[in-house]
Coordinates of C-alpha atoms and ligand atoms in Angstrom, one line a residue:
M1 CA 17.0 -7.4 -16.1
S2 CA 13.5 -9.2 -17.1
T3 CA 11.2 -6.7 -18.9
I4 CA 7.5 -6.8 -20.2
N5 CA 8.6 -8.9 -23.2
D6 CA 9.4 -11.7 -21.0
V7 CA 5.6 -12.1 -20.0
R8 CA 4.5 -15.0 -22.1
M9 CA 1.4 -17.7 -21.9
L10 CA 2.3 -21.2 -20.9
E11 CA 0.9 -24.0 -22.3
F12 CA 0.8 -27.4 -20.3
K13 CA -0.1 -31.0 -21.4
E14 CA -3.7 -31.9 -21.0
H15 CA -3.5 -35.8 -19.9
G16 CA -6.8 -36.4 -21.3
D17 CA -9.0 -39.6 -21.3
E18 CA -12.5 -40.9 -20.8
R19 CA -12.2 -40.0 -17.3
G20 CA -11.7 -36.6 -17.7
Y21 CA -8.0 -34.4 -17.8
L22 CA -5.4 -33.9 -15.9
V23 CA -2.5 -31.1 -16.0
V24 CA 0.8 -31.4 -14.5
V25 CA 2.9 -28.5 -13.6
E26 CA 6.5 -29.1 -12.3
G27 CA 8.9 -26.4 -11.1
E28 CA 11.9 -25.7 -13.3
R29 CA 10.4 -28.1 -16.0
D30 CA 7.2 -26.5 -17.3
L31 CA 7.9 -23.3 -15.4
P32 CA 11.1 -21.1 -15.3
F33 CA 11.4 -21.2 -11.6
K34 CA 11.7 -23.6 -8.5
I35 CA 8.2 -23.4 -7.0
Q36 CA 8.2 -21.9 -3.4
R37 CA 4.5 -20.8 -2.9
L38 CA 1.0 -21.3 -4.2
F39 CA -2.0 -19.4 -3.3
Y40 CA -5.4 -19.4 -5.1
I41 CA -8.1 -16.6 -5.4
Y42 CA -11.7 -17.3 -5.7
G43 CA -15.1 -15.4 -4.7
S44 CA -14.0 -12.2 -6.7
D45 CA -16.7 -11.2 -9.3
S46 CA -16.4 -8.8 -12.2
K47 CA -16.4 -5.4 -10.3
V48 CA -13.4 -6.4 -8.1
V49 CA -9.9 -5.3 -8.9
R50 CA -7.2 -7.6 -7.4
G51 CA -3.2 -7.3 -7.5
Q52 CA -2.6 -3.5 -8.1
H53 CA 1.1 -4.3 -7.1
A54 CA 4.4 -5.3 -8.3
N55 CA 7.0 -7.7 -6.7
R56 CA 10.5 -6.8 -6.6
N57 CA 11.7 -10.3 -6.3
S58 CA 8.7 -12.6 -6.9
E59 CA 8.1 -14.6 -10.5
F60 CA 4.3 -15.8 -10.7
V61 CA 2.5 -18.1 -13.2
L62 CA -1.1 -17.4 -13.2
I63 CA -3.6 -20.3 -14.2
N64 CA -7.5 -20.0 -14.0
V65 CA -7.9 -23.6 -12.9
A66 CA -11.7 -23.1 -13.1
G67 CA -13.7 -19.7 -14.8
T68 CA -12.1 -17.0 -16.4
S69 CA -10.3 -13.5 -15.6
K70 CA -8.4 -11.0 -17.1
I71 CA -4.9 -9.8 -16.2
K72 CA -3.6 -6.3 -17.4
I73 CA 0.2 -6.0 -17.0
K74 CA 2.2 -2.9 -17.0
D75 CA 6.0 -2.1 -17.1
G76 CA 5.6 1.5 -15.5
L77 CA 7.4 3.0 -18.8
G78 CA 4.1 3.1 -20.9
N79 CA 3.7 -0.5 -22.1
E80 CA 1.0 -2.8 -21.1
I81 CA -0.6 -6.1 -22.1
I82 CA -3.7 -7.9 -21.5
F83 CA -4.3 -11.5 -21.2
C84 CA -7.6 -13.5 -20.9
L85 CA -7.1 -16.7 -18.8
N86 CA -9.8 -18.9 -19.6
R87 CA -8.2 -22.3 -20.0
P88 CA -7.3 -24.7 -17.1
H89 CA -4.3 -26.0 -19.1
T90 CA -2.7 -22.6 -20.0
G91 CA -1.0 -20.0 -17.6
V92 CA 0.8 -16.6 -18.0
Y93 CA 4.4 -15.9 -16.8
L94 CA 5.1 -12.8 -15.1
P95 CA 8.6 -12.0 -14.0
A96 CA 9.6 -9.5 -11.2
M97 CA 9.0 -6.0 -11.4
V98 CA 5.9 -5.8 -13.4
W99 CA 2.7 -4.0 -12.4
K100 CA -0.4 -6.6 -12.2
D101 CA -4.4 -6.1 -12.2
M102 CA -6.5 -9.2 -12.3
Y103 CA -10.1 -8.3 -12.9
D104 CA -13.4 -9.5 -15.0
F105 CA -13.5 -12.6 -12.5
S106 CA -16.3 -15.1 -13.7
E107 CA -18.4 -16.2 -10.6
D108 CA -16.7 -19.4 -10.6
A109 CA -13.3 -18.4 -11.3
V110 CA -10.5 -20.1 -9.3
L111 CA -7.0 -18.4 -9.9
L112 CA -4.2 -20.4 -9.0
C113 CA -1.1 -18.5 -8.6
I114 CA 2.4 -19.9 -8.4
A115 CA 5.5 -18.2 -6.9
S116 CA 9.1 -18.1 -6.9
E117 CA 9.4 -16.9 -3.6
H118 CA 8.3 -17.4 -0.1
Y119 CA 5.8 -14.6 1.2
D120 CA 7.3 -11.5 1.9
E121 CA 5.3 -8.3 2.2
N122 CA 8.8 -6.1 2.0
E123 CA 8.9 -6.9 -1.6
Y124 CA 5.6 -5.8 -2.9
I125 CA 5.2 -2.5 -4.2
R126 CA 1.8 -1.2 -3.9
D127 CA 2.0 2.3 -4.7
Y128 CA 1.8 2.6 -8.5
D129 CA 4.1 5.9 -8.3
T130 CA 6.8 4.3 -6.4
F131 CA 6.7 1.4 -8.7
V132 CA 7.4 3.8 -11.5
R133 CA 10.2 5.5 -9.7
E134 CA 11.8 2.6 -8.9
V135 CA 11.7 1.1 -12.4
T136 CA 12.7 4.4 -14.1
K137 CA 15.9 4.1 -11.4
Q138 CA 16.5 0.5 -12.4
G139 CA 16.6 1.6 -16.2
E140 CA 19.1 4.5 -15.3
R141 CA 21.7 2.0 -13.8
Ligands
TYD201 P1 -3.3 -9.3 -1.6 O1 -2.0 -9.5 -1.9 O2 -4.1 -8.3 -1.3 O3 -3.8 -10.2 -2.5 P2 -4.0 -9.8 -3.9 O4 -2.8 -9.7 -4.9 O5 -5.2 -10.8 -4.8 O6 -4.7 -8.4 -4.2 O7 -3.2 -10.5 -0.3 C1 -4.3 -10.7 0.5 C2 -4.0 -10.7 1.9 O8 -3.4 -12.3 2.1 C3 -3.1 -9.9 2.5 O9 -3.7 -9.6 4.1 C4 -1.7 -10.6 2.6 C5 -2.1 -12.1 2.5 N1 -1.5 -12.9 1.7 C6 -0.4 -14.0 2.5 O10 -0.3 -13.7 4.0 N2 0.4 -14.9 1.9 C7 0.7 -14.6 0.6 O11 1.2 -15.3 0.0 C8 -0.4 -13.7 -0.3 C9 -0.2 -13.9 -1.5 C10 -1.3 -13.1 0.6

């Protein structure tokens, strides 16, 4: 079972020359999973909190390809970590079953989210108390 200790920053190689930069992210090579889906978030501002859910199965890597945002990750057992996503060649890896809040978006923020699973609303836990109950139950097994 993965834990909040598996959350980590990933650094991707910047291929830079006089024309600018190019960053490559390959599934199973630069990320610890096969890519099944990606989506991106923009037009959020500093007052908005997105996420506010956990996923039973999906793992993610989040990259601010433009602008900046913050992500707070909680394990439901009292531990939390905050990352500032502010460079287009770094991402944060999130295992399944962690609670995430994304906030403090800069006006120009484009947050790219790469996922290990196709979309399935049934694997989303959108109620924090339910998340804590499921995490606690998992720990007792
Ligand atoms: P939501 O989970 O609320 O976004 P966030 O994680 O940023 O808070 O998703 C917003 C809407 O988009 C919601 O109606 C569900 C839909 N959606 C999809 O259809 N497919 C997806 O892969 C995702 C992530 C969301």
